[in-house]
PDB file of C-alpha atoms (C1' of nucleotides) in Angstrom:
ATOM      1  CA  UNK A   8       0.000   0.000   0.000  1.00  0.00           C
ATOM      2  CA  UNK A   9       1.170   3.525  -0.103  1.00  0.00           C
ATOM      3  CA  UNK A  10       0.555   5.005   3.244  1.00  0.00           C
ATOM      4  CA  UNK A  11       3.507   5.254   4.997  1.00  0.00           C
ATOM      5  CA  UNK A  12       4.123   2.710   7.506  1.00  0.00           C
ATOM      6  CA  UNK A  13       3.998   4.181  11.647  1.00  0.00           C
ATOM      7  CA  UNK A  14       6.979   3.091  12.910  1.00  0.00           C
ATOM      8  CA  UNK A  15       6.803   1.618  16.192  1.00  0.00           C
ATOM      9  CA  UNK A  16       8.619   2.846  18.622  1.00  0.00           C
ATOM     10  CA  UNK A  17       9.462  -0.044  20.656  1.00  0.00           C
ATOM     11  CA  UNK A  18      11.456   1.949  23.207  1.00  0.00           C
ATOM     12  CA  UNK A  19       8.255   3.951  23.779  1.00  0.00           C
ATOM     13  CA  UNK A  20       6.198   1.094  24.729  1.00  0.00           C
ATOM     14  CA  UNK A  21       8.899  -0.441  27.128  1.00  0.00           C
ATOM     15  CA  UNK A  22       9.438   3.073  28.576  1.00  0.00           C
ATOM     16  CA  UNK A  23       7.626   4.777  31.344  1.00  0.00           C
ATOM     17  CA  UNK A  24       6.765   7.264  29.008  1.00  0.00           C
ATOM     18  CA  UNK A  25       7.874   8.430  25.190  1.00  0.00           C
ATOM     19  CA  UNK A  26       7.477  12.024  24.738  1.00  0.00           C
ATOM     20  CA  UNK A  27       6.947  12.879  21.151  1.00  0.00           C
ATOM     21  CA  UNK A  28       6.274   9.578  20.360  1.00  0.00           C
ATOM     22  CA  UNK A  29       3.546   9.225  17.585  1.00  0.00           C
ATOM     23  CA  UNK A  30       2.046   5.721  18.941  1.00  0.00           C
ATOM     24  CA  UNK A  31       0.961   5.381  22.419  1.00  0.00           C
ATOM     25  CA  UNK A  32      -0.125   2.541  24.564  1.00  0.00           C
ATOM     26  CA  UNK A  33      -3.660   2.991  25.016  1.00  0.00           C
ATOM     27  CA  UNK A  34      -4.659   4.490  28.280  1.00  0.00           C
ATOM     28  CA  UNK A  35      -8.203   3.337  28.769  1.00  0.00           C
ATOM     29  CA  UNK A  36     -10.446   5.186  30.976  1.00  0.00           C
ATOM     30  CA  UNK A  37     -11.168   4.205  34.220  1.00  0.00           C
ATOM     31  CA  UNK A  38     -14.919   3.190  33.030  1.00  0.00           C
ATOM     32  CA  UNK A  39     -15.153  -0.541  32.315  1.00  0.00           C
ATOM     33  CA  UNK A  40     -13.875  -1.826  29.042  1.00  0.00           C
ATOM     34  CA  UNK A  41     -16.174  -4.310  28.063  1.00  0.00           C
ATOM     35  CA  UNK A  42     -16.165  -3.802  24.253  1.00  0.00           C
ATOM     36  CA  UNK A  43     -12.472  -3.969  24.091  1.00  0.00           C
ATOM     37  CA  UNK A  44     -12.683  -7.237  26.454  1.00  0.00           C
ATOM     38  CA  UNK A  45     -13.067  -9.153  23.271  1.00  0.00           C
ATOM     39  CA  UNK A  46      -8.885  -8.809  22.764  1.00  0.00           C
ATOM     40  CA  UNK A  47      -7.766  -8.105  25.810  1.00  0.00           C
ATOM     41  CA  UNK A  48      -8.748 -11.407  27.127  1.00  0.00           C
ATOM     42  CA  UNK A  49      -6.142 -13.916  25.872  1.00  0.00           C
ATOM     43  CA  UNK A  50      -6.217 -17.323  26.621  1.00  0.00           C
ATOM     44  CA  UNK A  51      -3.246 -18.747  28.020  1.00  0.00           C
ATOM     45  CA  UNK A  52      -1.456 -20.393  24.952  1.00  0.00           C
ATOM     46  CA  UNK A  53       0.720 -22.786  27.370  1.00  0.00           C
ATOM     47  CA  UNK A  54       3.232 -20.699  27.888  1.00  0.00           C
ATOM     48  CA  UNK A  55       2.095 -16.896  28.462  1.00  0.00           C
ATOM     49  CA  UNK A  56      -0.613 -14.036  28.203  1.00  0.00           C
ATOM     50  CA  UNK A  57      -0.107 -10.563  28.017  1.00  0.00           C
ATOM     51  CA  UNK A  58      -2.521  -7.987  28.320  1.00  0.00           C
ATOM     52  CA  UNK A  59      -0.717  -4.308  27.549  1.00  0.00           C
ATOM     53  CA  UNK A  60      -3.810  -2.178  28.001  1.00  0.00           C
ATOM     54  CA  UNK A  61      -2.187   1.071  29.444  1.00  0.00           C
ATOM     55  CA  UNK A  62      -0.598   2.194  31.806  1.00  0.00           C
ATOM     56  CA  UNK A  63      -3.107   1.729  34.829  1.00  0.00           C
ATOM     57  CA  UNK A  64      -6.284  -0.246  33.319  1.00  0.00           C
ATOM     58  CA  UNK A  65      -4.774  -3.221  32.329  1.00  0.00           C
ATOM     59  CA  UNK A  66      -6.694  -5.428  34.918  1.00  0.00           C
ATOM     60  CA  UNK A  67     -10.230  -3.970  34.202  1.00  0.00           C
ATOM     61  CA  UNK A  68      -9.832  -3.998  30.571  1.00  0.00           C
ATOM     62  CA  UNK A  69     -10.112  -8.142  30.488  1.00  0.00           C
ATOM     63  CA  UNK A  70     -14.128  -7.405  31.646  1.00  0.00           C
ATOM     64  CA  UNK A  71     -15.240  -9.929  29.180  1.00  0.00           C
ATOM     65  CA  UNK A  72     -19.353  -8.487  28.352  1.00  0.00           C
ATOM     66  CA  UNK A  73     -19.414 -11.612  25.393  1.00  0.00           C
ATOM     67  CA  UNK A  74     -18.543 -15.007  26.346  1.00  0.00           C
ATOM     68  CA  UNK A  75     -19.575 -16.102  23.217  1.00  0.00           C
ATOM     69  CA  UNK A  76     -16.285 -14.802  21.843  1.00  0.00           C
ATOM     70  CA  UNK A  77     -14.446 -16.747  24.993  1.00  0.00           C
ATOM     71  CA  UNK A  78     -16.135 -19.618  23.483  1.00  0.00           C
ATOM     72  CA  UNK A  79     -14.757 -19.652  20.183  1.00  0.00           C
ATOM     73  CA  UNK A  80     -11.278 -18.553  21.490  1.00  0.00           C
ATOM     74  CA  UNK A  81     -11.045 -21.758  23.088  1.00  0.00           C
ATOM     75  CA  UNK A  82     -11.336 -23.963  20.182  1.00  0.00           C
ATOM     76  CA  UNK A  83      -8.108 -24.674  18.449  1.00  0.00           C
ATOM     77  CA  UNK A  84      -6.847 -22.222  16.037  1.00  0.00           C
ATOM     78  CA  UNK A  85      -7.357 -24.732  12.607  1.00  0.00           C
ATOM     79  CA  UNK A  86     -10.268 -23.474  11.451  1.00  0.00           C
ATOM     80  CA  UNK A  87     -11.142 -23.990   8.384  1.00  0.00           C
ATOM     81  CA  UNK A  88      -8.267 -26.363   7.173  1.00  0.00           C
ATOM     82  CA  UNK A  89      -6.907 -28.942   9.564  1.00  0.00           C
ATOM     83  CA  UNK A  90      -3.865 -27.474  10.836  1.00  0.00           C
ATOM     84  CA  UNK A  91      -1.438 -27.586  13.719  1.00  0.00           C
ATOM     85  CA  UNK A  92      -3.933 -27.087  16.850  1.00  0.00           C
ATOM     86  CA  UNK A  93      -0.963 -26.312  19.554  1.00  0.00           C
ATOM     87  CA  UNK A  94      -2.009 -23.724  21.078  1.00  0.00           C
ATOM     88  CA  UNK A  95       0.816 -20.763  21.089  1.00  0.00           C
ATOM     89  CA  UNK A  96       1.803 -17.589  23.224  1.00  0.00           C
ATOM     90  CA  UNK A  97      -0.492 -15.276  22.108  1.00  0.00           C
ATOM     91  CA  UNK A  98      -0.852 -11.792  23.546  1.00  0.00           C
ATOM     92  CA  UNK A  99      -2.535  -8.784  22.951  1.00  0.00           C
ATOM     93  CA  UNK A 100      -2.143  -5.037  23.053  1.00  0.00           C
ATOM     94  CA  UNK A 101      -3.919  -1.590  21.825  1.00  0.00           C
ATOM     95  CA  UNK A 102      -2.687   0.725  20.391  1.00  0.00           C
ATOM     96  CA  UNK A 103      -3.534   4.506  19.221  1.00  0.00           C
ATOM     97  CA  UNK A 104      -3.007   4.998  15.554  1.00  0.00           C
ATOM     98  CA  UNK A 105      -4.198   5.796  12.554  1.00  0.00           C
ATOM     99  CA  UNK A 106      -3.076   3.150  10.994  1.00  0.00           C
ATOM    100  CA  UNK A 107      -4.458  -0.169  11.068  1.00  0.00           C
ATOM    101  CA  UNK A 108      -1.289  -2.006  10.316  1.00  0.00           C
ATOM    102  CA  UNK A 109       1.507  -1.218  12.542  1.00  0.00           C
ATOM    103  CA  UNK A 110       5.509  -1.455  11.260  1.00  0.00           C
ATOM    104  CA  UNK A 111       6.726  -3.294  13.984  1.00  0.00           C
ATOM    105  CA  UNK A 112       9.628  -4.426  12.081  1.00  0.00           C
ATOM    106  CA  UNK A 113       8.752  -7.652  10.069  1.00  0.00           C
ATOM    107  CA  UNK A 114       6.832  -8.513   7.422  1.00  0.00           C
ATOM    108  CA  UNK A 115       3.693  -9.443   7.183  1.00  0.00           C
ATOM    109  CA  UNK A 116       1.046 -10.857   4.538  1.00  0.00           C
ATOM    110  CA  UNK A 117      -2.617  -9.956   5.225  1.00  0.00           C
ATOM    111  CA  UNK A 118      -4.449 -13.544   4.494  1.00  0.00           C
ATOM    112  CA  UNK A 119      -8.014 -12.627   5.614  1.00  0.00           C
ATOM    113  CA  UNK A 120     -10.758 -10.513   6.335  1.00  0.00           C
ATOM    114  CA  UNK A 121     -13.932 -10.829   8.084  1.00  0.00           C
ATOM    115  CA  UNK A 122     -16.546  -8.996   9.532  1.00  0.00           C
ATOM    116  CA  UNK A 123     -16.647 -10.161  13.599  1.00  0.00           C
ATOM    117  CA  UNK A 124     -20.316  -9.628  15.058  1.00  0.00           C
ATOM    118  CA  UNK A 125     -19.062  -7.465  17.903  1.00  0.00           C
ATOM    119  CA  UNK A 126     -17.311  -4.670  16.157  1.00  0.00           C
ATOM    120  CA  UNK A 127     -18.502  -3.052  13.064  1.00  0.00           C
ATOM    121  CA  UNK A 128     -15.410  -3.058  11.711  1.00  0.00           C
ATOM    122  CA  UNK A 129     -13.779  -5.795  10.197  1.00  0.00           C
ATOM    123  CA  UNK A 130     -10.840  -8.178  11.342  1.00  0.00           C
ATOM    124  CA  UNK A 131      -7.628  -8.897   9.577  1.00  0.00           C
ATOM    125  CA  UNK A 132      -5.497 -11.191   9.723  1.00  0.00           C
ATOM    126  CA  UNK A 133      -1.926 -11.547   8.989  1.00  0.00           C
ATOM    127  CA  UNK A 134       1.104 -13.960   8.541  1.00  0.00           C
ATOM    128  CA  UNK A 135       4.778 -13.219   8.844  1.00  0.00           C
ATOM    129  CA  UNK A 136       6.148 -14.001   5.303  1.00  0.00           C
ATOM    130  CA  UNK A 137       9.306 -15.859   6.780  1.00  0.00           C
ATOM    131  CA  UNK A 138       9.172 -19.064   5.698  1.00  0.00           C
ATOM    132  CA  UNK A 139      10.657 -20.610   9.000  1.00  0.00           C
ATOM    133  CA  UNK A 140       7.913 -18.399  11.177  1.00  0.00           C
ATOM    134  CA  UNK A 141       4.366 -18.994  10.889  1.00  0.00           C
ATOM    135  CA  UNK A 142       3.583 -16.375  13.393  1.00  0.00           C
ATOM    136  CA  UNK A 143       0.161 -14.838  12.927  1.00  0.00           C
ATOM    137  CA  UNK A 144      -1.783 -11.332  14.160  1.00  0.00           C
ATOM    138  CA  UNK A 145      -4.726 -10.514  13.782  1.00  0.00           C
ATOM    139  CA  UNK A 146      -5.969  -6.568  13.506  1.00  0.00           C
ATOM    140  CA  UNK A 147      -8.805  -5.058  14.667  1.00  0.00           C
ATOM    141  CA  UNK A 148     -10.685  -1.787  15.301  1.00  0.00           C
ATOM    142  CA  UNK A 149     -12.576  -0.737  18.252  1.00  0.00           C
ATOM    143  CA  UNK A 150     -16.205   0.182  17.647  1.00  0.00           C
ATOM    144  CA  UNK A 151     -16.118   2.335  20.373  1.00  0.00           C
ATOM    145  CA  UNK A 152     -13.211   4.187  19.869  1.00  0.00           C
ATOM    146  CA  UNK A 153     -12.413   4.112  15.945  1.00  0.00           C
ATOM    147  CA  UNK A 154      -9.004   5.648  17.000  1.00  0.00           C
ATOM    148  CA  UNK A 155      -7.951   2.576  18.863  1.00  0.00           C
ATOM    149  CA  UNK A 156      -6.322  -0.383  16.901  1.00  0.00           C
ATOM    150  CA  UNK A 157      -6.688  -3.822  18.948  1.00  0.00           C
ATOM    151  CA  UNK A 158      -3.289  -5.261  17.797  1.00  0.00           C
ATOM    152  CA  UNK A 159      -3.059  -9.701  18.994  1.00  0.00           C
ATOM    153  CA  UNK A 160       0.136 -11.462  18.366  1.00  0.00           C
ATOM    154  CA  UNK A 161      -0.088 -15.070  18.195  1.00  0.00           C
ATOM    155  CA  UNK A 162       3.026 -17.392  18.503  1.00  0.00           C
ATOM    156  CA  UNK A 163       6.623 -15.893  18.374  1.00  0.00           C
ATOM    157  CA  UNK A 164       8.986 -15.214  15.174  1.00  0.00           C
ATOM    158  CA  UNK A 165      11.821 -17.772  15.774  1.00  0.00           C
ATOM    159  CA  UNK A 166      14.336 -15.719  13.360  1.00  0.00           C
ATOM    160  CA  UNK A 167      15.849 -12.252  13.410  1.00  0.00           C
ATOM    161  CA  UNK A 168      13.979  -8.836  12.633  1.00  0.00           C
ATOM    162  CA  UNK A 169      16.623  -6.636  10.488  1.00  0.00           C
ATOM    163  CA  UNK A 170      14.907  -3.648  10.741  1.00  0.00           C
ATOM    164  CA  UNK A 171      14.670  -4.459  14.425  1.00  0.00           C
ATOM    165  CA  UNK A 172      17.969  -5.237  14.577  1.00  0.00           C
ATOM    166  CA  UNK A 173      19.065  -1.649  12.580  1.00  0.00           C
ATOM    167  CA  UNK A 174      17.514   0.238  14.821  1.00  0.00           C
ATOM    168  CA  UNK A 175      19.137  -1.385  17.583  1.00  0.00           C
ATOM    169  CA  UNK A 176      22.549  -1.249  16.700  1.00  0.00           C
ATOM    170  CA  UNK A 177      23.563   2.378  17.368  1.00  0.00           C
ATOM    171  CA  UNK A 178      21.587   1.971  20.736  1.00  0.00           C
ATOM    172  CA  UNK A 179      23.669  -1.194  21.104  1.00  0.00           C
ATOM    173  CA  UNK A 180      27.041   0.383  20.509  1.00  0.00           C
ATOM    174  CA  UNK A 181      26.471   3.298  22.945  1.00  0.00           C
ATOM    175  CA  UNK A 182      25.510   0.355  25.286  1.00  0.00           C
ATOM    176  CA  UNK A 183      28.844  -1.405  24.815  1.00  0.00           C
ATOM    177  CA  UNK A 184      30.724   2.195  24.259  1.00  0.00           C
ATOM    178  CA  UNK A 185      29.237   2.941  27.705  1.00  0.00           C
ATOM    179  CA  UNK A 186      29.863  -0.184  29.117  1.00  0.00           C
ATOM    180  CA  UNK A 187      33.128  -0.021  28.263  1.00  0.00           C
ATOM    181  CA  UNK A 188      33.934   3.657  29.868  1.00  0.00           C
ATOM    182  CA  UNK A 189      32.092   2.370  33.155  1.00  0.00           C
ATOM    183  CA  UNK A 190      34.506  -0.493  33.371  1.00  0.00           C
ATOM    184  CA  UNK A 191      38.032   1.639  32.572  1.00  0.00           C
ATOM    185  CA  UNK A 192      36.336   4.261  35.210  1.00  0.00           C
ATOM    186  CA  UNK A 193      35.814   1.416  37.731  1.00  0.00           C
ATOM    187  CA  UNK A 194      39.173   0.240  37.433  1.00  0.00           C
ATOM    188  CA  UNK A 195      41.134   3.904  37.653  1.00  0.00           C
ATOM    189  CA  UNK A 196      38.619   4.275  40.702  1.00  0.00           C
TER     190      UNK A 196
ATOM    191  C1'  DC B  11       6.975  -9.895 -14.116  1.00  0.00           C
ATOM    192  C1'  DG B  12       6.885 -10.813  -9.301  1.00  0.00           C
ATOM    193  C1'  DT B  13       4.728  -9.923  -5.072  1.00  0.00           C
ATOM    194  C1'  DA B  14       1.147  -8.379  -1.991  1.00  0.00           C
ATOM    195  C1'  DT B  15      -3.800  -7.643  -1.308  1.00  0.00           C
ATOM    196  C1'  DT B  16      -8.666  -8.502  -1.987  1.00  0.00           C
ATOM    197  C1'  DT B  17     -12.620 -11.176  -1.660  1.00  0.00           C
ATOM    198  C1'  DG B  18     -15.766 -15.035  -1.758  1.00  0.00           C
ATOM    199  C1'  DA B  19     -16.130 -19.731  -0.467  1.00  0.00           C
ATOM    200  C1'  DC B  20     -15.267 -23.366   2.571  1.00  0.00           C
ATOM    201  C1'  DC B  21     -14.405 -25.722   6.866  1.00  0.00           C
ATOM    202  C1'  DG B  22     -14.797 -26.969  11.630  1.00  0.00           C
ATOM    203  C1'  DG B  23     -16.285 -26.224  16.438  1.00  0.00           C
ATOM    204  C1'  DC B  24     -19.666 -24.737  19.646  1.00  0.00           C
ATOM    205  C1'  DG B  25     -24.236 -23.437  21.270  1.00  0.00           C
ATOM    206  C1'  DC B  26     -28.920 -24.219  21.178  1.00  0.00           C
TER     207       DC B  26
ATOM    208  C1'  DG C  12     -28.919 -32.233  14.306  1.00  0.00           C
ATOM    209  C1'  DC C  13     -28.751 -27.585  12.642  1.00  0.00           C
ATOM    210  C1'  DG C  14     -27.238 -23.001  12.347  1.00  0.00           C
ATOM    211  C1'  DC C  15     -24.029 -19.475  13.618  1.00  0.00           C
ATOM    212  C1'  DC C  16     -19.589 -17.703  13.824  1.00  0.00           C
ATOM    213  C1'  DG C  17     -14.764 -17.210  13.359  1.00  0.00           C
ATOM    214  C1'  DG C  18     -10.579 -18.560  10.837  1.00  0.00           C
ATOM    215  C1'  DT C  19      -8.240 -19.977   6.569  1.00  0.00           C
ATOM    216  C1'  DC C  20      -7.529 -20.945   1.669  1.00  0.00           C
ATOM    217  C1'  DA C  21      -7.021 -19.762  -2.937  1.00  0.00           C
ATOM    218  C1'  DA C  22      -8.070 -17.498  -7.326  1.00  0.00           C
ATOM    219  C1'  DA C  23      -8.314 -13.043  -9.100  1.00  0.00           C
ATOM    220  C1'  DT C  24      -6.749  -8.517  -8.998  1.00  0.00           C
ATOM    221  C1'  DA C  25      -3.816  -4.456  -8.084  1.00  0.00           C
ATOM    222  C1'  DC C  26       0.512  -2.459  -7.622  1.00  0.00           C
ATOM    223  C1'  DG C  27       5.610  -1.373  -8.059  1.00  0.00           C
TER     224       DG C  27
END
DNA sequence: CGTATTTGACCGGCGC
DNA sequence: GCGCCGGTCAAATACG
């Protein structure tokens, strides 16, 4: 597509806070969240479950108000074609953009689109195009807040992100640059 | 020309 | 047993 892609800035989101970031992690109102429930509440995969819902909300935002959608988040993942049914880390996060499809680094192949009976907007779904990763997400809008993008992650890439990885590096040579200068100053201490 | 996206159809599980 | 719903596939299409 031709919209620019919103780079995310990681750092941001694993930061107390990001001034002049352009993408923040949603801070949900104190009100209950029940619409956004239907993302926030991951099922534990076998291994972990991560709800990111802001910076104080995070607990009330898993309010599930549907449990039909609980229902069909507990059936394996085939679907339609009879596929690997091991359930996998998924987790779950919203984000404020106004793009749907946030550049967080890989690649990734939209596959599907369908129109979920909660929100009036429609779910996609994506694919990381690395053969070796099968890693999927799935992107959604609120209903309720058009200007929140419900963002879940399912399974982790088991290969390198470059553009991860080039963003990193100057960060990781002032690291060892600094790491270095601490250890010449401990030793003329 | 190669790759990514779109879109309708199909499949399978769960609820009733 | 049937219908609903969500997830995936695959052919067609758009785009660089």
């Amino acid at each position: 597509m031709s919209c620019p892609p919103a780079a995310v800035d990681w750092a941001s989101l694993l930061l107390p806070r990001a001034p002049g970031s352009s993408l923040h992690v949603v801070t949900p109102p104190p009100a209950q969240q029940q619409a956004a429930a239907g993302a926030s509440e991951v099922e534990s995969g076998g291994s972990s479950a991560v709800t990111v819902a802001g910076s104080s909300a995070c607990a009330t935002a898993a309010g599930e108000g549907d449990n039909n959608k609980v229902g069909k988040e507990g059936k394996k993942g085939g679907g339609g074609r009879g596929k690997k049914k091991a359930s996998r880390p998924r987790f779950a996060f919203q984000t404020r953009s106004d793009n749907d499809v946030l550049d967080d680094g890989y690649r990734w192949r939209k596959y599907g689109q369908k129109a979920v009976k909660n929100s009036a907007f429609p779910r996609s779904y994506y694919r990381c195009t690395h053969h070796t990763c099968d890693v999927k997400k799935q992107v959604q809008r609120l209903a309720k807040d058009t200007s929140i993008v419900v963002t879940t992650y399912e399974g982790v890439h088991n290969h390198p992100c470059e553009k991860l990885m080039e963003a990193l590096s100057p960060i990781l040579k002032q690291l060892q640059l600094l790491s270095q200068l601490q250890s010449c100053t401990n030793q003329l201490l």
